[in-house]
Coordinates of C-alpha atoms in Angstrom, one line a residue:
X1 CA -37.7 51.3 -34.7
X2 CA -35.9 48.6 -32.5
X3 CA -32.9 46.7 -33.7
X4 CA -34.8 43.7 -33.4
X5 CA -37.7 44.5 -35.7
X6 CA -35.3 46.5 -37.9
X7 CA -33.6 42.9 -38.5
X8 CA -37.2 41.2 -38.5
X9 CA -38.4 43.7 -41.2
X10 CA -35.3 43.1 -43.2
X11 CA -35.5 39.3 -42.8
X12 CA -39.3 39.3 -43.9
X13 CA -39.3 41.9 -46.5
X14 CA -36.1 41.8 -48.4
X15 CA -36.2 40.2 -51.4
X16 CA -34.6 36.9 -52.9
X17 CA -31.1 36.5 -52.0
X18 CA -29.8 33.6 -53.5
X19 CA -28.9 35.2 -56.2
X20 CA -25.0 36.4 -58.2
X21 CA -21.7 36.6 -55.5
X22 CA -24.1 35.8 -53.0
X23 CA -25.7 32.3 -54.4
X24 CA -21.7 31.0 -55.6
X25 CA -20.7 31.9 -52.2
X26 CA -23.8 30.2 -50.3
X27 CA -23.5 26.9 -52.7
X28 CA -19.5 26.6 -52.1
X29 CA -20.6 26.7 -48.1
X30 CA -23.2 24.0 -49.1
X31 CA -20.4 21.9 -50.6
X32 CA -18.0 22.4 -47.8
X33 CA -20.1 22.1 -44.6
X34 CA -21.8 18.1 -46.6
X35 CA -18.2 17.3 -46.5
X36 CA -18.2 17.8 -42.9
X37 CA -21.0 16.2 -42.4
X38 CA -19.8 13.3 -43.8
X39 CA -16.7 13.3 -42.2
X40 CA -18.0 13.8 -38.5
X41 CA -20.8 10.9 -39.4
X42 CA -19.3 8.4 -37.4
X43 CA -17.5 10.4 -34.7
X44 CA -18.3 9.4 -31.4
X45 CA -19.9 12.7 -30.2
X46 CA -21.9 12.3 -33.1
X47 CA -23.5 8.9 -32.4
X48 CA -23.7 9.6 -29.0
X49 CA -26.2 12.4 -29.7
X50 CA -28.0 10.2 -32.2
X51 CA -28.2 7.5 -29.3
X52 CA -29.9 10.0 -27.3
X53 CA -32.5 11.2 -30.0
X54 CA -33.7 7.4 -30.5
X55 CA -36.3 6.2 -29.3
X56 CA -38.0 10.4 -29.5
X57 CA -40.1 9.4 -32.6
X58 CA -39.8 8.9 -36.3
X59 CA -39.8 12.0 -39.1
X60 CA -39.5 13.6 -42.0
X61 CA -35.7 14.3 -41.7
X62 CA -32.3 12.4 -42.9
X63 CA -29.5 11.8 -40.5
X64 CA -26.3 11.5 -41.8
X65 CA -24.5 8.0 -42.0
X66 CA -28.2 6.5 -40.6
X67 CA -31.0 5.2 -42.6
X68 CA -33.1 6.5 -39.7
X69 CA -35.1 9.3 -40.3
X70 CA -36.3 11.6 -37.3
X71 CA -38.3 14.7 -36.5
X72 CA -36.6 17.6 -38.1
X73 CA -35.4 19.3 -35.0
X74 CA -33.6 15.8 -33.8
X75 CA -32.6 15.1 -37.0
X76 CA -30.9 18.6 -36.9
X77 CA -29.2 18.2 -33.5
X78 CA -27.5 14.9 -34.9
X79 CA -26.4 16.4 -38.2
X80 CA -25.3 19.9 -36.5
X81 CA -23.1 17.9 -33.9
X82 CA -21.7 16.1 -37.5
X83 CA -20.8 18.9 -39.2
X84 CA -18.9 19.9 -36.5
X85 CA -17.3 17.1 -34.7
X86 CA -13.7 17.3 -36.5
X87 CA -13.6 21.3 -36.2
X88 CA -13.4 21.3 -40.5
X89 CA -16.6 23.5 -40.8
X90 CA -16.4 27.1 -41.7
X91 CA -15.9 29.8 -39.2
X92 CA -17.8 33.4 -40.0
X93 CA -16.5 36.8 -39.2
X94 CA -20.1 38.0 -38.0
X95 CA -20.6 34.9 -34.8
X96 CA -16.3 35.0 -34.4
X97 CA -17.5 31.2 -34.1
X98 CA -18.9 28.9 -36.6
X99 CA -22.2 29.1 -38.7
X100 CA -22.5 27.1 -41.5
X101 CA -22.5 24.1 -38.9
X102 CA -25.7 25.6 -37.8
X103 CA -27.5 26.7 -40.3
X104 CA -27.2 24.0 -43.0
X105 CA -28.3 21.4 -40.4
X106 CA -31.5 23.3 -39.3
X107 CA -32.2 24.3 -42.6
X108 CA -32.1 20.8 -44.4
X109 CA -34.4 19.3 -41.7
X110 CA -36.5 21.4 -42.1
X111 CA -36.3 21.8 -45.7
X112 CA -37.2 18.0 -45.8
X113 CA -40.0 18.4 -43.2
X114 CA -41.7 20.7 -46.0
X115 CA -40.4 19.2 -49.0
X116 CA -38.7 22.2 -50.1
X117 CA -35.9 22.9 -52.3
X118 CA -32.0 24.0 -53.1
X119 CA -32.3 27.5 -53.9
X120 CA -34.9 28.6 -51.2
X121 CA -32.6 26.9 -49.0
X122 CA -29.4 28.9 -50.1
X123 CA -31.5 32.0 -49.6
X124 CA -32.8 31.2 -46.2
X125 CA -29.2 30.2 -45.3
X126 CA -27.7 33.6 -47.0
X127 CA -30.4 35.9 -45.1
X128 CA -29.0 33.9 -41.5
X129 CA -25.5 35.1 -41.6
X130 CA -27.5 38.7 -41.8
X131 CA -28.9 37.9 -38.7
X132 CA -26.0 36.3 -37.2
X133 CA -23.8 39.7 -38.3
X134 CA -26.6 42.0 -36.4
X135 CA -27.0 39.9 -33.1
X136 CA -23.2 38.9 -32.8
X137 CA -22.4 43.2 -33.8
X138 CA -23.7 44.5 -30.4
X139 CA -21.5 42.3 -28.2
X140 CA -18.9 40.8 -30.1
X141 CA -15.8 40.5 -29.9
X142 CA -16.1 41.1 -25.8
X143 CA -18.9 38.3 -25.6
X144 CA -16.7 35.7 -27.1
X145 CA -13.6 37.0 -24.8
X146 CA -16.0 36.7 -22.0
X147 CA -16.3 32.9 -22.3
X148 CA -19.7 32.6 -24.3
X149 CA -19.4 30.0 -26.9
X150 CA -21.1 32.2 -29.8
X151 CA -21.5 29.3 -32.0
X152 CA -24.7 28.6 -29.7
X153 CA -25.7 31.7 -28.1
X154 CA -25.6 34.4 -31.4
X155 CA -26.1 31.0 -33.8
X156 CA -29.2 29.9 -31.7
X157 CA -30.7 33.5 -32.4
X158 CA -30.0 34.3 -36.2
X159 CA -30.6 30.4 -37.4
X160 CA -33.8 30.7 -35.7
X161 CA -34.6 34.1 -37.9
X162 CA -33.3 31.7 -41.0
X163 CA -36.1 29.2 -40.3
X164 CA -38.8 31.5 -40.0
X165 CA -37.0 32.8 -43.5
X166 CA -37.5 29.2 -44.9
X167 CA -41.1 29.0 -43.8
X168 CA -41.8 32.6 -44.7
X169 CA -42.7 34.0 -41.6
X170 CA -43.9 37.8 -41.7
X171 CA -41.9 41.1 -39.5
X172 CA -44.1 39.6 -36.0
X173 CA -43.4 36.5 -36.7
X174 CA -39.6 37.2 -37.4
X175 CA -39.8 39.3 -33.7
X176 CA -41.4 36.2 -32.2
X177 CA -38.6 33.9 -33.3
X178 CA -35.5 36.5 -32.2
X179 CA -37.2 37.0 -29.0
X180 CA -37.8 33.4 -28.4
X181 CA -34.3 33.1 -29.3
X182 CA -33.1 34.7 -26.7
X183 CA -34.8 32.3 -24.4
X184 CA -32.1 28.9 -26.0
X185 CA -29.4 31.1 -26.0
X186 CA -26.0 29.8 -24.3
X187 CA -22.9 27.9 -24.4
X188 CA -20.0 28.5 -22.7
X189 CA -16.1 27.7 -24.4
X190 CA -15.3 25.8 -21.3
X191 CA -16.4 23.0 -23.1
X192 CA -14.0 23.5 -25.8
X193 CA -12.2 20.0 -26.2
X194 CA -14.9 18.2 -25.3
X195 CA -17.8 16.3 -27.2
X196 CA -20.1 19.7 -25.7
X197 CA -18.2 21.6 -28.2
X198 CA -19.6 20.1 -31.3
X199 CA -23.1 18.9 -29.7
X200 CA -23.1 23.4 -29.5
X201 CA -23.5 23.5 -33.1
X202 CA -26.2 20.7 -33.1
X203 CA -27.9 22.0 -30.2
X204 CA -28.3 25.5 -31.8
X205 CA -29.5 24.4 -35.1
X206 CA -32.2 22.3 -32.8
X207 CA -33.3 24.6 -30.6
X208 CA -33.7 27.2 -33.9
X209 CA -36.1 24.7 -35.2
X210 CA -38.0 24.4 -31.6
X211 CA -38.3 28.4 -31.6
X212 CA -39.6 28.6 -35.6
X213 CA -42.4 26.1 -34.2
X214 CA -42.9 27.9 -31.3
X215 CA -43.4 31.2 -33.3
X216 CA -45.4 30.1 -36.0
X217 CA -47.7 28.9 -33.1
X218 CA -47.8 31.9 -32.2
X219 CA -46.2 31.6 -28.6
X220 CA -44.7 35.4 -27.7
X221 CA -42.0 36.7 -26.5
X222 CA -40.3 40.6 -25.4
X223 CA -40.4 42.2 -28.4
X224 CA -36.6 43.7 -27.9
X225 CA -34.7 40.6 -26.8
X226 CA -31.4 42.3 -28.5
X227 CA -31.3 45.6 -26.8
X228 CA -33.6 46.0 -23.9
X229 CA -32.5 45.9 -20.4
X230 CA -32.0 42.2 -19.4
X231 CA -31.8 41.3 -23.1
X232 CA -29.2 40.0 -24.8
X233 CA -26.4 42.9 -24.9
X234 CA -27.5 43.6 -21.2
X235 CA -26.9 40.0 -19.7
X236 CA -24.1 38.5 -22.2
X237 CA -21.5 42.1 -21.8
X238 CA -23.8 45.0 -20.1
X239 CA -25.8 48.0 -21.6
X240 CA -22.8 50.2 -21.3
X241 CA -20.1 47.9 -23.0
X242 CA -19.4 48.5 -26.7
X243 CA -20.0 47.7 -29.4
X244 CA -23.9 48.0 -29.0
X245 CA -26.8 48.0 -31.1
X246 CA -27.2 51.6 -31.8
X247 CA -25.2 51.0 -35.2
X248 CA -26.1 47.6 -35.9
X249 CA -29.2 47.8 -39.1
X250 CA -26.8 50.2 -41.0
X251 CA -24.7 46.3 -41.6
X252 CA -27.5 44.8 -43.5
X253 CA -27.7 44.4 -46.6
X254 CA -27.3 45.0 -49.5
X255 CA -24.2 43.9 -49.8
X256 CA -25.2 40.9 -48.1
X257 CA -22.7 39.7 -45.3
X258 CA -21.7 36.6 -47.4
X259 CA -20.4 39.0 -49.9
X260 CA -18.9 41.3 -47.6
X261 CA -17.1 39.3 -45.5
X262 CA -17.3 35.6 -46.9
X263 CA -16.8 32.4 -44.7
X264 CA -13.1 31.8 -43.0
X265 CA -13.2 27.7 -44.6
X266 CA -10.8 25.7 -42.5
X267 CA -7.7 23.8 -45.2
X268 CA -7.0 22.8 -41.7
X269 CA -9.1 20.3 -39.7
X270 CA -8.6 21.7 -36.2
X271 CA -9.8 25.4 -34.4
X272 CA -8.8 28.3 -36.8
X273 CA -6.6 30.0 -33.6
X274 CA -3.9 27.9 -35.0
X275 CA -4.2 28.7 -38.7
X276 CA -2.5 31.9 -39.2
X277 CA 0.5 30.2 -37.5
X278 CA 0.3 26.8 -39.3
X279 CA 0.7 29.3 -42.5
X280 CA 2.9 31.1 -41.3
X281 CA 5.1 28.2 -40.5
X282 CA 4.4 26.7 -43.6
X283 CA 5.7 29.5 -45.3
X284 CA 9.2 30.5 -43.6
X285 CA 9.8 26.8 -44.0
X286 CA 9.3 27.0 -48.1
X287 CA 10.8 31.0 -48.3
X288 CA 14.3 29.0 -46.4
X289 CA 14.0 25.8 -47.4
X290 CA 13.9 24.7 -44.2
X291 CA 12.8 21.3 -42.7
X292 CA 11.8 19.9 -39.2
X293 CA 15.8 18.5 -38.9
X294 CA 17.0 22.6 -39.1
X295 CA 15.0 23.9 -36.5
X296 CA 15.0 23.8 -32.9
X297 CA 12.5 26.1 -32.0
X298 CA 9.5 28.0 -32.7
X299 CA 7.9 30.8 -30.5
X300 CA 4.3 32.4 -31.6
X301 CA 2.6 35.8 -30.0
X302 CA -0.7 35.6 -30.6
X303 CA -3.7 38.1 -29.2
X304 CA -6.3 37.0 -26.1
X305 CA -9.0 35.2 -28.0
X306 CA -6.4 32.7 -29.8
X307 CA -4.8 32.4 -26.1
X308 CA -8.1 31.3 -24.2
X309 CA -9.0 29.1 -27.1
X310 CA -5.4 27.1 -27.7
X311 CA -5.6 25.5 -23.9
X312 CA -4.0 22.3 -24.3
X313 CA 0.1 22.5 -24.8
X314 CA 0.3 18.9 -23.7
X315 CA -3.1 17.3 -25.7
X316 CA -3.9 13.6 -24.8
X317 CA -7.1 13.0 -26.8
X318 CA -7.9 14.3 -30.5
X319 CA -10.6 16.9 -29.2
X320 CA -8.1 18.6 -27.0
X321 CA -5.6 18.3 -29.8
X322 CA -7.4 20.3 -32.3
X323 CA -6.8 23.1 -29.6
X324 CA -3.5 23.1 -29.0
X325 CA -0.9 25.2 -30.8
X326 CA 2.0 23.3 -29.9
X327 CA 0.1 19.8 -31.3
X328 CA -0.9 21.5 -35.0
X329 CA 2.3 23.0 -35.1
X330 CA 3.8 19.7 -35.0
X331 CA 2.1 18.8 -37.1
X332 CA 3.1 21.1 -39.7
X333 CA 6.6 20.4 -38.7
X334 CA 6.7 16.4 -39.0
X335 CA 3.8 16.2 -42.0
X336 CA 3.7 19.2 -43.1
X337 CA -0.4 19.8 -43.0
X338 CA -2.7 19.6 -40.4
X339 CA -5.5 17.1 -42.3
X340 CA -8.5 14.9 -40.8
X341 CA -6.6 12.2 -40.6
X342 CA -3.9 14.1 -38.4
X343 CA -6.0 14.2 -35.0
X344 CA -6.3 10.5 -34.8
X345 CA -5.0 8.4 -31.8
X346 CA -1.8 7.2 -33.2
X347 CA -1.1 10.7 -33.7
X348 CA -1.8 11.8 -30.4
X349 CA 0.2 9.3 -29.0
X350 CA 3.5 9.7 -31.7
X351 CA 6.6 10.6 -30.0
X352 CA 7.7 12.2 -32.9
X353 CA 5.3 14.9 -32.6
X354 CA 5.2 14.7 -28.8
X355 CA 8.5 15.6 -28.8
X356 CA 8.0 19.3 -30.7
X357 CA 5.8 20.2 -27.7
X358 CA 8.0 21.8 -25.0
X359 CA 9.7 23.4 -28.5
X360 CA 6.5 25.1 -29.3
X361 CA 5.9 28.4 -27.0
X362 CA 2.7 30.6 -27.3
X363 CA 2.7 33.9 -26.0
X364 CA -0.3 36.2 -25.4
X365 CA -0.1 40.0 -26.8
X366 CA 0.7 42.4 -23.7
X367 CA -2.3 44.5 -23.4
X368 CA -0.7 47.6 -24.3
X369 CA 0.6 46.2 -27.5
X370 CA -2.3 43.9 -29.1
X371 CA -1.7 42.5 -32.7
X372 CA -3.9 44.0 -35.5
X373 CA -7.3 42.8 -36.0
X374 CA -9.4 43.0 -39.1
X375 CA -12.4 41.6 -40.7
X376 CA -12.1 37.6 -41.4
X377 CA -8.5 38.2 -39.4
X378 CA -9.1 38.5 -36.0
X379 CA -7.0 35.5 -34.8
X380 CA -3.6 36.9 -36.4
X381 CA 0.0 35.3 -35.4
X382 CA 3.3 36.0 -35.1
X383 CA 5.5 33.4 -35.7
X384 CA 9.3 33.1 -35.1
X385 CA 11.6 29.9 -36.0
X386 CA 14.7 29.3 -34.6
X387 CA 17.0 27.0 -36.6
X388 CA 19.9 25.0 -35.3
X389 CA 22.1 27.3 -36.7
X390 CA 21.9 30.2 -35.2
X391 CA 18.8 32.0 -37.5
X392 CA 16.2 33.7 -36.5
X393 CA 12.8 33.9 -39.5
X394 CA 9.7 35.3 -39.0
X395 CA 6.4 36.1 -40.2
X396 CA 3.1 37.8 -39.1
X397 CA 0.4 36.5 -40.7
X398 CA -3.3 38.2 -40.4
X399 CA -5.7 36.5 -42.6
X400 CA -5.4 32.5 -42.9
X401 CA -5.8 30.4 -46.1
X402 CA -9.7 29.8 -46.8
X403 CA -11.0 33.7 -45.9
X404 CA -12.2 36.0 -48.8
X405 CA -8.9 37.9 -48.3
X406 CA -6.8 34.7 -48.9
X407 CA -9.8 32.1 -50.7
X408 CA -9.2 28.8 -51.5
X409 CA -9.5 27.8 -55.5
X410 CA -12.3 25.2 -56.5
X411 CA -9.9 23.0 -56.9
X412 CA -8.5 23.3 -53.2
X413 CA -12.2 23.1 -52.4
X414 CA -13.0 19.9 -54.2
X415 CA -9.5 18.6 -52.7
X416 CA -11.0 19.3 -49.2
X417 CA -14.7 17.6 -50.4
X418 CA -12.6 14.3 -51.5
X419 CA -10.3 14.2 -48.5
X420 CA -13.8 14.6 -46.4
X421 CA -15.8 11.5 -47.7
X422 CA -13.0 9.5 -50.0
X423 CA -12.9 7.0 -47.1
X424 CA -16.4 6.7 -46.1
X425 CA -18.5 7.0 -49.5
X426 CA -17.9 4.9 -52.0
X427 CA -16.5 6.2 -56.1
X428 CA -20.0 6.3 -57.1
X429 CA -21.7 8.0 -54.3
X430 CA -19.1 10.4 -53.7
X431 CA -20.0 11.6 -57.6
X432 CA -23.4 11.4 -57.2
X433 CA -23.8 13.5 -54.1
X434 CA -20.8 16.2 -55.9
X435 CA -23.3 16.9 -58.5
X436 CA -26.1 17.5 -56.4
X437 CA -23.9 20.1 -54.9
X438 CA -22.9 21.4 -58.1
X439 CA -26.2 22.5 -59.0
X440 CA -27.5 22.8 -55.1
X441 CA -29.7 25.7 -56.3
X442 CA -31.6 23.7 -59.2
X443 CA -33.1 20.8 -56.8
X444 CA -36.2 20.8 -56.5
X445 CA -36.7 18.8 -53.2
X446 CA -33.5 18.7 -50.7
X447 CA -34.5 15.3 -49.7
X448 CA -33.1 14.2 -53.1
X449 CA -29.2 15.1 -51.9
X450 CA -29.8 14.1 -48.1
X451 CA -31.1 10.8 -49.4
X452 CA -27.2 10.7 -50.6
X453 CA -25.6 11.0 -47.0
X454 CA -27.9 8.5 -45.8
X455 CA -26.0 4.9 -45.2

């Protein structure tokens, strides 16, 4: 068998997911990524994409911060570029991008289209990270190094497997949708620090619903889009390049990826290159007691993937700042977190922080001597402080707040829900939608929570 229809078997076949470690894990994503949701409603990259969709036709499907209501895959390319406008939205060891800003979108439009509820929706969400590990395992990590933006190319792919999940596509119909996949698949991380970055996740979770249509109209494609010559491993790093698909189906479940490698949630509200070093930071400045007053310098080494992501030293807008080490590490420094409300223009423009940025060196790993890498810790730091004194501190740091190694407690994630919507829903709202999350599983119709976000 193919990889492909060894993932379309498993994504047809396997039974219900949503279920133990799996279902707590998948309804703690749900939680987090409405949050984002919220948060990004009224960004600018978000209404811009929702100016665009007007005028397309009415639907089935909610938009967040609207009381429009648009055809499911338009709804989903507004809500996708929501949930990740402010970079808060989970990243996920299988894409080494984000998924959750996919997925959920997609997979509540069309939930709504078919008036479907919570819990199938948790399992069709929990079977897509499967599909995201196997497509993103035979070219990852060299296919993000290369410059793809994987949050669009491998999310496009596995999200559309998820829907055909939801709608309960059979093993062709699962082939159809991965090879039509294929076909939407690209993104490139030049656009990082740009509205393009966010409209990626929006535009994936769109393009998944196209493909699920397309499929279950029975529209065909190769039936080896993953391995084949001129498939994906073959045009995204080359046949010969590792990793490759000949290992790839012994990763699927059970246990499912969720549980194996959980989601990397941001306590941070800008790219997770900079998180092992904001922890870090955080850290030799509580071990010393230090403050920003005793230092006078800091200098990070960090490995090639955190280097080509972190391109602004000298950010002017908020979208290059949430990709900039120097600017979070100011952050940290002078406010001591890195929040949603941090990466606003006053910010931006405060000398105070300004001033930390020729302070603040990053350093790429020499190739002969790469930092470590691990699961859910592939973006590790080291971080040295220099005080005024004389001292030298510092700290390597592997796996960030947030990841299973190093989770967050509910009550951090409930913080993070309430710093995400405090200032946009109101007391009663805000408690009405956290209980829908609480018991995500038990709605019957997901229409009833997105009716919540609606405004």
């Amino acid at each position: 068998m193919s990889i492909t229809r060894d993932l379309a078997t498993w994504m047809a076949e396997t039974g219900p997911l949503a279920e133990g470690r799996s279902l707590t894990l998948g309804r703690n994503a749900m939680i987090d990524i409405v949050g984002c949701l919220v948060a990004g409603a009224n960004d600018t990259a978000t209404q811009n994409v929702l100016s665009a969709m007007r005028g397309l036709g009415d639907g089935p499907a909610s938009v967040v911060g609207s009381m429009e209501r648009l055809a499911a895959p338009h709804a989903a390319v507004v809500n996708g570029t929501a949930a990740h406008a402010i970079d808060f939205d989970d990243n996920y060891h299988g894409v080494a991008g984000h998924a959750t800003a996919v997925l959920a979108p997609a997979l509540f439009a069309l939930a709504e289209e078919r008036d479907l509820g919570g819990r199938v929706v948790l399992d069709a969400y929990i079977a897509g990270l499967e599909a995201m590990l196997i497509v993103g395992a035979g070219v990852n990590v060299a296919h993000y190094e290369r410059g793809w933006h994987t949050t669009s190319t491998i999310g496009t792919i596995g999200c559309a497997a998820a829907a055909g999940r939801l709608i309960g596509f059979d093993t062709d119909g699962m082939v159809r949708a991965l090879g039509l996949g294929l076909s939407h698949a690209a993104g490139s991380k030049i656009q990082m620090g740009t509205m393009a970055k966010p409209f990626h996740a929006g535009m994936a979770a769109q393009s998944a619903l196209m493909v699920a249509r397309y499929a279950e109209a029975g529209l065909t494609a190769a039936t080896e889009p993953l391995s084949a010559p001129w498939g994906f491993q073959d045009l995204y790093i080359g046949l010969d390049a590792a990793p490759g698909y000949t290992d790839a189906a012994d990763l699927l479940g059970p246990p499912t990826a969720i549980e194996r490698y959980g989601l990397k949630v941001k306590v941070h509200a800008n790219c997770a290159s900079v998180h092992c070093a904001a922890d870090g930071l955080l850290a030799l400045m509580a071990e010393h007691n230090l403050t920003a007053a005793d230092i006078e310098r800091i200098d990070t080494v960090v490995n090639k993937m955190t280097y080509d992501n972190l391109m602004y030293d000298a950010p002017v807008n908020d979208m290059e700042a949430r990709f900039s080490m120097q600017f979070g590490l100011a952050l940290i420094l002078e406010r001591g977190r890195m929040g949603r409300t941090d990466f606003l223009p006053d910010a931006i423009a405060d000398p105070a922080l300004r001033a930390w940025l020729p302070r603040i060196s990053m350093t790429e790993s020499p190739v002969d001597d790469r930092l470590p890498t691990a699961d859910n810790g592939r973006e590790p730091a080291q971080i040295t402080v220099h005080t005024k004194d004389g001292r030298t501190v510092e700290t390597f740091v592997m796996h960030a707040k947030g990841v299973l190694q190093n989770p967050m407690s509910d009550d951090e994630m409930w913080a993070k829900y309430d710093d995400c919507v405090g200032d946009i829903l109101d007391a009663g709202r805000a408690a009405e939608l956290r209980a829908a999350l609480e018991g995500f599983e038990t709605l019957d119709r997901l229409a009833d929570l997105m009716e919540l976000i609606r405004w």
